[in-house]
Coordinates of C-alpha atoms and ligand atoms in Angstrom, one line a residue:
M554 CA 251.4 -61.7 -7.9
T555 CA 248.6 -63.4 -9.9
D556 CA 248.5 -64.2 -13.6
K557 CA 246.3 -61.2 -14.2
Q558 CA 248.8 -58.8 -12.8
I559 CA 251.1 -56.9 -15.1
V560 CA 254.5 -55.5 -14.3
I561 CA 255.6 -52.4 -16.2
D562 CA 259.2 -51.2 -16.6
A563 CA 260.6 -47.9 -17.7
I564 CA 261.9 -47.7 -21.2
I565 CA 265.2 -46.0 -21.7
N566 CA 267.0 -45.9 -25.0
G567 CA 265.0 -48.8 -26.4
E568 CA 265.6 -51.1 -23.4
K569 CA 263.4 -52.0 -20.5
F570 CA 264.9 -50.4 -17.4
K571 CA 264.2 -52.1 -14.0
A572 CA 263.6 -49.5 -11.3
E573 CA 264.7 -50.3 -7.7
K574 CA 261.1 -49.8 -6.5
Q575 CA 257.7 -50.7 -7.9
A576 CA 254.3 -49.3 -6.8
P577 CA 251.1 -51.4 -6.9
R578 CA 248.1 -50.0 -8.8
E579 CA 244.9 -51.0 -7.2
N580 CA 241.6 -51.6 -9.0
P581 CA 239.4 -48.8 -7.8
A582 CA 236.2 -50.8 -8.3
R583 CA 237.7 -53.6 -6.1
P584 CA 240.4 -51.9 -4.0
D585 CA 241.7 -55.2 -2.6
E586 CA 242.8 -56.3 -6.1
V587 CA 246.2 -55.2 -7.4
V588 CA 246.0 -54.8 -11.1
G589 CA 249.8 -54.5 -11.6
Y590 CA 253.0 -52.7 -10.7
A591 CA 254.6 -49.6 -12.2
P592 CA 258.1 -48.5 -11.5
V593 CA 258.9 -45.7 -9.1
N594 CA 261.7 -44.1 -11.0
T595 CA 264.2 -41.7 -9.4
R596 CA 265.5 -38.4 -10.7
E597 CA 268.7 -40.3 -11.7
D598 CA 266.6 -42.7 -13.9
T599 CA 264.9 -39.7 -15.4
V600 CA 268.2 -38.0 -16.2
R601 CA 269.2 -41.2 -18.1
A602 CA 266.0 -41.1 -20.1
I603 CA 266.4 -37.4 -20.9
D604 CA 270.1 -38.1 -22.0
A605 CA 268.9 -41.0 -24.2
A606 CA 266.3 -38.7 -25.9
H607 CA 268.9 -36.0 -26.2
D608 CA 271.4 -38.3 -27.9
A609 CA 268.8 -39.7 -30.2
F610 CA 267.5 -36.3 -31.3
P611 CA 270.0 -35.2 -34.0
S612 CA 269.6 -38.2 -36.2
W613 CA 265.9 -38.5 -35.6
A614 CA 265.4 -34.8 -36.6
E615 CA 267.2 -35.6 -39.9
S616 CA 265.1 -38.7 -40.6
D617 CA 262.8 -38.9 -43.6
M618 CA 259.2 -38.0 -43.2
P619 CA 257.9 -41.1 -45.0
D620 CA 259.9 -43.3 -42.7
R621 CA 258.5 -41.6 -39.6
I622 CA 255.0 -42.0 -40.9
K623 CA 255.5 -45.6 -41.7
R624 CA 256.8 -46.4 -38.2
M625 CA 253.8 -44.6 -36.7
R626 CA 251.4 -46.5 -38.8
T627 CA 253.0 -49.8 -37.7
A628 CA 252.4 -48.7 -34.1
I629 CA 248.8 -47.8 -34.9
Q630 CA 248.2 -51.2 -36.4
H631 CA 249.7 -53.0 -33.3
I632 CA 247.6 -50.9 -30.9
K633 CA 244.5 -51.7 -33.0
D634 CA 245.3 -55.4 -32.8
R635 CA 245.7 -55.3 -29.1
T636 CA 242.8 -53.0 -28.3
P637 CA 240.7 -55.6 -26.4
E638 CA 243.5 -56.4 -24.0
I639 CA 244.5 -52.7 -23.5
A640 CA 240.9 -51.6 -22.9
E641 CA 240.4 -54.3 -20.3
L642 CA 243.6 -53.3 -18.5
L643 CA 242.6 -49.6 -18.6
S644 CA 239.1 -50.4 -17.1
R645 CA 240.7 -52.5 -14.3
E646 CA 243.2 -49.8 -13.3
H647 CA 240.9 -46.8 -13.9
G648 CA 237.4 -47.8 -12.9
K649 CA 235.7 -46.7 -16.1
P650 CA 233.4 -48.9 -18.0
L651 CA 234.8 -51.0 -20.8
Y652 CA 232.9 -49.1 -23.6
D653 CA 234.5 -45.9 -22.3
S654 CA 238.1 -47.4 -22.4
K655 CA 237.5 -48.6 -25.9
G656 CA 236.2 -45.1 -26.8
E657 CA 239.4 -43.6 -25.4
I658 CA 241.6 -45.9 -27.5
G659 CA 239.4 -45.2 -30.5
V660 CA 240.0 -41.4 -30.1
S661 CA 243.7 -42.0 -29.7
L662 CA 243.9 -44.0 -32.9
A663 CA 241.8 -41.4 -34.8
W664 CA 244.2 -38.7 -33.7
M665 CA 247.4 -40.7 -34.5
E666 CA 245.9 -41.4 -38.0
F667 CA 245.1 -37.7 -38.5
A668 CA 248.6 -36.8 -37.5
C669 CA 250.1 -39.4 -40.0
D670 CA 247.8 -38.1 -42.8
N671 CA 248.5 -34.5 -42.3
V672 CA 252.0 -34.1 -40.9
A673 CA 253.8 -33.9 -44.3
E674 CA 251.6 -31.1 -45.5
V675 CA 251.6 -29.2 -42.3
L676 CA 255.4 -29.3 -42.0
E677 CA 256.2 -28.6 -45.7
N678 CA 258.6 -25.7 -46.2
E679 CA 256.8 -22.6 -47.4
V680 CA 258.9 -20.9 -50.1
Q681 CA 258.0 -17.3 -50.9
K682 CA 259.5 -15.4 -53.8
H683 CA 259.0 -11.6 -53.4
E684 CA 260.3 -8.3 -54.6
G685 CA 263.1 -8.4 -52.0
G686 CA 264.3 -11.9 -52.9
K687 CA 263.4 -15.4 -51.6
T688 CA 262.4 -16.6 -48.2
I689 CA 262.0 -20.2 -47.0
I690 CA 259.9 -20.8 -43.9
A691 CA 260.8 -24.1 -42.4
K692 CA 259.3 -26.0 -39.5
D693 CA 262.1 -27.4 -37.4
A694 CA 261.8 -30.0 -34.7
I695 CA 262.3 -28.5 -31.2
G696 CA 264.4 -31.1 -29.4
V697 CA 263.6 -33.3 -26.3
V698 CA 260.0 -33.0 -25.2
S699 CA 258.9 -33.9 -21.7
A700 CA 255.4 -35.2 -21.8
I701 CA 253.4 -35.4 -18.6
S702 CA 249.9 -36.9 -18.6
P703 CA 247.1 -37.2 -16.1
W704 CA 245.1 -40.3 -14.9
N705 CA 241.7 -39.5 -16.4
Y706 CA 242.4 -40.3 -20.1
P707 CA 245.9 -41.6 -19.8
I708 CA 246.2 -43.1 -23.3
S709 CA 244.6 -40.4 -25.3
L710 CA 246.3 -37.6 -23.4
S711 CA 249.7 -39.3 -24.0
T712 CA 249.3 -40.2 -27.6
I713 CA 248.0 -36.7 -28.3
K714 CA 251.6 -35.6 -27.5
I715 CA 253.6 -38.6 -28.7
A716 CA 252.2 -38.8 -32.3
P717 CA 252.8 -35.2 -33.4
A718 CA 256.1 -34.8 -31.4
L719 CA 257.7 -37.9 -33.0
L720 CA 256.3 -37.3 -36.5
A721 CA 257.7 -33.7 -36.4
G722 CA 261.2 -35.1 -35.6
N723 CA 261.4 -34.6 -31.8
T724 CA 262.3 -37.1 -29.2
M725 CA 260.4 -37.6 -26.0
V726 CA 260.3 -38.8 -22.4
L727 CA 256.8 -39.5 -21.2
K728 CA 255.7 -39.7 -17.6
P729 CA 252.1 -40.9 -17.0
S730 CA 250.2 -40.5 -13.8
P731 CA 250.8 -43.1 -11.0
L732 CA 247.0 -43.3 -10.8
A733 CA 246.6 -45.1 -14.2
P734 CA 250.1 -46.1 -15.2
L735 CA 249.6 -49.5 -16.8
A736 CA 247.6 -49.5 -20.0
V737 CA 249.3 -46.3 -21.3
S738 CA 252.6 -48.0 -20.7
V739 CA 251.6 -50.9 -22.9
V740 CA 250.7 -48.4 -25.6
T741 CA 253.9 -46.5 -25.2
E742 CA 255.9 -49.7 -25.4
I743 CA 254.2 -50.6 -28.7
I744 CA 255.0 -47.1 -30.1
A745 CA 258.6 -47.1 -28.8
D746 CA 259.3 -50.5 -30.4
A747 CA 258.4 -49.1 -33.8
F748 CA 261.0 -46.3 -33.5
P749 CA 264.8 -46.2 -33.1
P750 CA 266.1 -46.5 -29.5
G751 CA 265.9 -43.3 -27.5
V752 CA 263.2 -41.6 -29.7
L753 CA 260.5 -42.4 -27.2
N754 CA 261.4 -43.1 -23.5
L755 CA 259.1 -43.8 -20.6
V756 CA 259.5 -43.1 -16.9
H757 CA 257.1 -43.4 -14.0
G758 CA 257.0 -41.7 -10.6
E759 CA 255.8 -38.9 -8.6
A760 CA 256.5 -35.1 -8.5
D761 CA 260.3 -35.5 -8.2
V762 CA 260.4 -37.2 -11.6
G763 CA 258.1 -34.4 -12.9
V764 CA 260.5 -31.8 -11.5
E765 CA 263.5 -33.3 -13.3
L766 CA 261.5 -33.5 -16.5
T767 CA 260.5 -29.8 -16.3
S768 CA 263.8 -28.3 -15.2
N769 CA 266.5 -30.4 -16.9
P770 CA 268.4 -28.1 -19.3
K771 CA 268.4 -30.7 -22.1
V772 CA 264.6 -30.6 -22.3
A773 CA 263.4 -28.1 -24.9
K774 CA 259.6 -28.4 -24.6
I775 CA 257.1 -29.5 -22.0
A776 CA 253.7 -30.9 -23.0
F777 CA 251.6 -31.1 -19.9
T778 CA 248.1 -32.1 -19.2
G779 CA 246.9 -32.0 -15.6
G780 CA 245.8 -29.6 -12.9
T781 CA 246.3 -25.8 -12.9
E782 CA 248.1 -25.9 -9.6
T783 CA 250.6 -28.4 -10.9
A784 CA 251.1 -26.3 -14.0
K785 CA 252.2 -23.3 -11.8
H786 CA 255.0 -25.5 -10.3
I787 CA 256.0 -26.6 -13.8
M788 CA 256.2 -23.0 -15.1
K789 CA 258.5 -22.1 -12.2
A790 CA 260.7 -25.2 -12.7
A791 CA 261.0 -24.4 -16.5
A792 CA 261.7 -20.7 -16.1
D793 CA 265.4 -20.9 -15.7
T794 CA 265.8 -22.5 -19.1
I795 CA 262.8 -20.8 -20.9
K796 CA 261.2 -24.0 -22.3
H797 CA 258.5 -24.1 -24.9
M798 CA 255.2 -25.2 -23.3
T799 CA 251.8 -26.6 -24.1
L800 CA 249.6 -26.7 -21.0
E801 CA 246.2 -28.4 -21.0
L802 CA 244.8 -27.7 -17.6
G803 CA 241.6 -27.8 -15.5
G804 CA 238.2 -26.5 -16.5
N805 CA 234.9 -25.6 -15.0
D806 CA 232.9 -25.8 -18.1
A807 CA 229.5 -24.2 -18.2
A808 CA 226.5 -25.5 -20.1
I809 CA 223.9 -22.8 -20.8
V810 CA 220.4 -24.0 -21.5
L811 CA 218.4 -21.4 -23.3
K812 CA 214.7 -20.8 -23.1
D813 CA 214.2 -22.3 -26.6
F814 CA 215.7 -25.6 -25.5
D815 CA 213.1 -28.4 -25.9
V816 CA 212.9 -30.1 -22.5
N817 CA 210.9 -32.9 -24.2
D818 CA 213.7 -33.7 -26.6
E819 CA 214.8 -37.0 -24.9
K820 CA 217.9 -37.4 -27.0
A821 CA 219.1 -33.9 -26.3
M822 CA 218.4 -34.4 -22.6
R823 CA 220.4 -37.7 -22.6
R824 CA 223.3 -36.0 -24.4
L825 CA 223.3 -33.3 -21.7
V826 CA 223.3 -36.0 -18.9
I827 CA 226.2 -37.8 -20.6
S828 CA 228.0 -34.4 -20.9
N829 CA 227.8 -34.2 -17.1
F830 CA 228.5 -37.8 -16.1
L831 CA 230.5 -39.7 -18.7
T832 CA 233.6 -41.3 -17.0
A833 CA 232.0 -40.5 -13.7
G834 CA 232.5 -36.8 -14.5
Q835 CA 236.3 -37.1 -14.5
I836 CA 236.9 -35.3 -17.7
C837 CA 238.5 -31.9 -18.1
M838 CA 235.9 -30.9 -20.7
I839 CA 232.8 -32.3 -18.9
A840 CA 230.0 -29.8 -18.4
K841 CA 230.6 -29.0 -14.7
R842 CA 227.9 -26.4 -14.0
V843 CA 224.5 -26.1 -15.8
Y844 CA 222.8 -22.8 -16.1
V845 CA 219.1 -22.9 -17.2
D846 CA 216.8 -20.0 -18.3
R847 CA 214.6 -19.3 -15.3
S848 CA 211.4 -19.5 -17.4
I849 CA 212.0 -23.2 -18.1
Y850 CA 214.0 -24.1 -15.0
E851 CA 211.3 -26.2 -13.2
Q852 CA 210.3 -28.3 -16.3
F853 CA 214.0 -28.7 -17.2
V854 CA 215.0 -30.1 -13.8
E855 CA 212.1 -32.5 -13.8
K856 CA 212.9 -33.8 -17.3
Y857 CA 216.7 -33.8 -16.6
I858 CA 216.2 -36.0 -13.5
E859 CA 214.0 -38.3 -15.6
A860 CA 216.6 -38.7 -18.3
A861 CA 219.4 -39.1 -15.8
N862 CA 217.5 -41.8 -14.0
K863 CA 217.2 -43.7 -17.3
W864 CA 220.8 -43.4 -18.4
I865 CA 222.8 -43.7 -15.2
R866 CA 223.5 -47.2 -14.1
V867 CA 226.4 -47.4 -11.7
G868 CA 228.2 -50.7 -11.6
D869 CA 231.0 -53.1 -12.4
P870 CA 233.1 -51.6 -15.2
F871 CA 232.8 -54.9 -17.0
G872 CA 229.0 -55.2 -16.5
K873 CA 227.1 -55.0 -19.8
D874 CA 224.5 -52.6 -18.4
T875 CA 226.9 -50.3 -16.7
T876 CA 227.2 -46.7 -17.9
I877 CA 229.2 -45.4 -15.0
G878 CA 232.0 -47.2 -13.2
S879 CA 233.9 -46.2 -10.1
V880 CA 235.8 -43.0 -9.3
N881 CA 239.5 -43.4 -10.0
N882 CA 240.8 -43.0 -6.5
K883 CA 239.7 -42.5 -2.9
K884 CA 241.1 -38.9 -2.6
Q885 CA 239.1 -37.8 -5.6
M886 CA 236.0 -39.5 -4.2
E887 CA 236.4 -37.7 -0.8
F888 CA 237.0 -34.4 -2.5
V889 CA 233.8 -34.6 -4.6
Q890 CA 231.8 -35.7 -1.5
S891 CA 233.2 -32.8 0.5
L892 CA 231.8 -30.4 -2.2
V893 CA 228.4 -32.0 -2.1
D894 CA 228.3 -32.0 1.7
D895 CA 229.3 -28.4 1.8
A896 CA 226.5 -27.4 -0.6
K897 CA 224.0 -29.5 1.4
S898 CA 225.1 -27.8 4.7
K899 CA 224.3 -24.5 3.0
G900 CA 220.8 -25.5 2.2
A901 CA 221.1 -27.0 -1.3
K902 CA 219.0 -30.0 -2.3
V903 CA 221.0 -33.0 -3.4
V904 CA 219.1 -35.5 -5.6
K905 CA 220.6 -38.9 -6.2
L906 CA 220.4 -40.1 -9.8
G907 CA 220.1 -43.5 -11.6
K908 CA 220.5 -46.9 -10.1
I909 CA 223.2 -48.9 -8.4
L910 CA 223.5 -52.3 -10.2
D911 CA 225.5 -54.1 -7.5
Q912 CA 225.2 -52.8 -4.0
D913 CA 227.9 -55.1 -2.6
L914 CA 230.5 -54.0 -5.1
Y915 CA 229.3 -50.4 -4.7
E916 CA 230.1 -50.5 -1.0
K917 CA 233.5 -52.0 -1.5
G918 CA 234.8 -49.9 -4.3
Y919 CA 235.3 -46.2 -4.8
F920 CA 231.8 -45.7 -6.2
M921 CA 229.7 -42.7 -6.0
Q922 CA 226.1 -42.4 -6.9
P923 CA 225.8 -39.4 -9.3
T924 CA 223.9 -36.4 -7.9
V925 CA 222.5 -33.2 -9.0
V926 CA 222.7 -30.2 -6.7
L927 CA 219.8 -27.7 -6.8
G928 CA 219.6 -24.4 -5.1
A929 CA 223.4 -23.9 -4.6
G930 CA 224.7 -20.3 -4.5
Y931 CA 226.5 -19.0 -7.6
D932 CA 229.7 -18.6 -5.5
D933 CA 229.6 -21.9 -3.6
P934 CA 232.6 -24.2 -4.0
I935 CA 230.5 -26.8 -5.9
V936 CA 229.9 -24.2 -8.6
V937 CA 233.2 -22.3 -8.6
E938 CA 235.6 -25.2 -8.2
E939 CA 236.4 -28.0 -10.7
Q940 CA 234.6 -31.0 -9.0
F941 CA 236.0 -33.6 -11.4
G942 CA 233.5 -36.2 -10.3
P943 CA 229.9 -37.4 -10.6
T944 CA 227.9 -34.4 -9.3
V945 CA 226.7 -31.3 -11.1
P946 CA 225.0 -28.1 -9.9
I947 CA 222.0 -26.8 -11.9
L948 CA 221.2 -23.1 -11.4
P949 CA 218.8 -20.6 -13.0
F950 CA 219.7 -17.5 -14.9
D951 CA 217.5 -14.4 -15.6
D952 CA 218.4 -13.5 -19.2
D953 CA 221.0 -14.2 -21.8
Q954 CA 223.5 -11.6 -20.6
H955 CA 223.2 -13.1 -17.0
A956 CA 224.0 -16.5 -18.5
I957 CA 227.1 -15.2 -20.3
D958 CA 228.3 -13.4 -17.2
L959 CA 227.9 -16.5 -15.0
A960 CA 229.7 -18.7 -17.6
N961 CA 232.6 -16.2 -17.8
D962 CA 232.9 -15.6 -14.1
S963 CA 235.6 -18.2 -13.7
I964 CA 239.4 -18.5 -13.7
F965 CA 238.9 -21.3 -16.2
G966 CA 238.0 -21.3 -19.9
L967 CA 238.4 -24.8 -21.4
T968 CA 235.2 -25.8 -23.2
S969 CA 231.5 -24.7 -22.8
S970 CA 228.2 -25.5 -24.4
V971 CA 225.0 -23.8 -25.4
W972 CA 221.8 -25.7 -25.7
G973 CA 218.8 -24.4 -27.6
E974 CA 217.8 -23.1 -31.1
E975 CA 221.0 -23.1 -33.2
E976 CA 221.1 -19.4 -34.3
H977 CA 220.4 -18.2 -30.8
A978 CA 222.9 -20.6 -29.3
V979 CA 225.7 -19.5 -31.7
K980 CA 225.0 -15.9 -30.8
I981 CA 225.5 -16.7 -27.2
A982 CA 228.5 -18.9 -27.9
K983 CA 230.5 -16.1 -29.4
H984 CA 230.5 -14.2 -26.1
I985 CA 231.8 -17.1 -24.0
Q986 CA 235.4 -17.2 -23.0
A987 CA 236.5 -20.7 -23.8
G988 CA 238.8 -22.6 -26.2
T989 CA 235.8 -24.6 -27.6
T990 CA 232.0 -24.0 -27.4
M991 CA 229.7 -26.8 -28.5
I992 CA 226.1 -26.3 -29.6
N993 CA 223.5 -28.9 -28.3
T994 CA 226.2 -31.3 -27.3
A995 CA 229.2 -31.2 -24.9
A996 CA 232.3 -33.0 -23.6
V997 CA 233.8 -35.7 -25.7
Q998 CA 230.6 -36.1 -27.7
G999 CA 231.5 -32.8 -29.4
L1000 CA 235.2 -33.4 -29.7
D1001 CA 236.8 -33.6 -33.1
V1002 CA 240.5 -34.4 -33.4
R1003 CA 240.7 -32.5 -36.7
F1004 CA 240.3 -29.2 -34.9
P1005 CA 242.5 -27.5 -32.3
F1006 CA 241.6 -28.1 -28.6
G1007 CA 242.8 -26.1 -25.6
G1008 CA 241.9 -23.6 -23.0
V1009 CA 241.9 -19.8 -22.4
K1010 CA 242.6 -18.1 -19.1
Q1011 CA 243.9 -20.6 -16.5
S1012 CA 242.8 -23.6 -18.5
G1013 CA 246.1 -23.5 -20.3
M1014 CA 248.1 -22.3 -23.3
G1015 CA 248.7 -23.7 -26.7
R1016 CA 246.5 -26.2 -28.6
E1017 CA 246.5 -29.9 -29.1
Y1018 CA 244.7 -31.8 -31.9
G1019 CA 244.2 -30.3 -35.4
K1020 CA 247.0 -28.9 -37.5
E1021 CA 247.9 -26.6 -34.6
G1022 CA 248.5 -29.7 -32.5
I1023 CA 251.2 -30.8 -34.9
L1024 CA 252.7 -27.3 -35.4
A1025 CA 253.0 -27.1 -31.6
Y1026 CA 256.0 -29.5 -31.8
T1027 CA 258.0 -27.2 -34.2
D1028 CA 259.9 -24.0 -34.2
T1029 CA 259.5 -21.7 -37.2
H1030 CA 262.9 -21.3 -39.0
V1031 CA 263.1 -18.5 -41.5
I1032 CA 265.8 -18.7 -44.2
N1033 CA 266.1 -15.4 -45.9
I1034 CA 267.9 -15.0 -49.3
P1035 CA 267.5 -11.2 -50.0
D1036 CA 268.3 -9.9 -53.5
E1037 CA 269.7 -6.7 -52.1
L1038 CA 272.5 -7.8 -49.7
D1039 CA 273.7 -4.4 -48.6
L1040 CA 271.3 -2.0 -46.9
P1041 CA 271.4 1.4 -48.4
Y1042 CA 270.9 3.3 -45.2
I1043 CA 274.0 1.9 -43.5
P1044 CA 277.1 4.0 -44.4
E1045 CA 280.1 2.3 -46.1
Ligands
NAD2001 P1 247.8 -33.5 -11.7 O1 248.2 -32.1 -12.1 O2 247.7 -33.9 -10.3 O3 248.9 -34.6 -12.3 C1 249.2 -34.6 -13.7 C2 250.5 -35.2 -13.9 O4 251.5 -34.3 -13.4 C3 250.8 -36.5 -13.2 O5 251.5 -37.3 -14.1 C4 251.6 -36.1 -12.0 O6 252.3 -37.2 -11.5 C5 252.4 -35.0 -12.5 N1 253.0 -34.1 -11.5 C6 252.6 -33.9 -10.3 N2 253.4 -32.9 -9.7 C7 254.3 -32.5 -10.6 C8 255.3 -31.6 -10.6 N3 255.6 -30.8 -9.6 N4 256.0 -31.4 -11.8 C9 255.7 -32.1 -12.9 N5 254.7 -33.1 -12.9 C10 254.0 -33.3 -11.8 O7 246.5 -33.8 -12.5 P2 245.6 -35.2 -12.4 O8 244.9 -35.2 -11.1 O9 246.3 -36.3 -12.9 O10 244.5 -34.8 -13.5 C11 243.3 -34.1 -13.3 C12 243.5 -32.7 -13.8 O11 243.9 -32.7 -15.1 C13 242.2 -31.9 -13.8 O12 242.4 -30.6 -13.3 C14 241.7 -31.9 -15.2 O13 240.9 -30.9 -15.6 C15 243.0 -31.8 -15.9 N6 242.9 -32.3 -17.3 C16 243.0 -31.3 -18.3 C17 242.8 -31.8 -19.6 C18 242.9 -30.8 -20.7 O14 243.0 -31.2 -21.9 N7 242.8 -29.5 -20.5 C19 242.6 -33.1 -19.9 C20 242.5 -34.0 -18.8 C21 242.7 -33.6 -17.5

């Protein structure tokens, strides 16, 4: 172990918990470097964490709102203070550039602050006096929440769950992904330290830990972000005890470029390129297929490649000129490559984009030069599947209805975007099946934590962010005080 390696422990009931086994996390940009070690917890460890959360729940659910908010604000301040160190760790274990890691932490903090600012109002009891008497509509905490997060945005997709759950009076056990377990654990430890023991617990591990978290009868709610296939296992595991669920799943987000899109608008074109390739394309809400009006297709492709060649600079996540780092893991890299190879074998043209800043590093790490795929079939895997990596197909459409049909021809419906003259774009947007549609921007560039985020169809259920993202951690509890206590139609 070197000085720069970090060793993470589970957190159970406010204490660090040493697991019997630890797993190394490699640096995907330099696979021979171990960034740190995360515990490989067992199902028994997980049961302990769930028990701790369960025991902590009754008093936490009764705690005062101002106290909860104060604790969360303390945590926010500590995360802010330690942002440079956390961002560096995230880039080393993840492969994404430093600016991107800082951006992720910034979004996480913005959301935590939004939750602190709004939770009291969102959860306030509603009292209605009516002709039949009085009704109080209360928002109760649900209980123990199992939170399971993915590797691509580990900090923001964990704090998106932690902040509202704890503020609403729930307790939690979090399990991050083994593919980026370190920086999120530092953040989780900071938050857990600001709360009473047992309110926020942390375990690590593989699917067996996930199975315990999603089937244990003491767990009342599952908040999951990850793949659609994993979500199917989770729904089955949770079925026996009918748990509440928020599921944020995969996407295959379409970007529709209308005939009135100005291909010479360099800023817009760069935004579109970023919408396809930020974080090496490993974002649930990245624009994963681009459909362009046939009348501007040729000019569009030419200008798109020009813009992509300017913006895309693949290199060391810590390089000052780098815009795209490595892919997070070898399996993902091989999967993305297989989709590109498949398209090529069927006659598509694959154009490499941007430049490689350090050839030596590129060859050693899990780097991929971004590509655009032209001439793929509408039903080819590169178009139909979620590639989750640095490649994007661009395809023509014949008219607006064709574009809408192509966009909607998917099992997914997370986000989408329409590019062109605003009124025209909004008209098209209304017909797209998605949780969010952005106009002239896409992916995290158009994300706003004040508004609900989530998918339709197999992209998930429920919403995170916005007021809905706080309400998602409550049960509605109606207290009815009728004036007329005896119903006239029931005989004495
Ligand atoms: P994944 O489904 O493989 O893993 C997600 C988490 O689930 C990990 O912590 C993993 O260890 C855990 N897990 C695995 N098997 C489990 C089981 N049987 N029971 C419980 N937990 C289990 O996803 P990933 O590869 O980490 O992330 C990529 C996927 O996540 C992509 O499909 C992406 O679109 C999606 N995603 C969605 C959103 C969103 O907000 N909709 C955001 C980010 C990522």
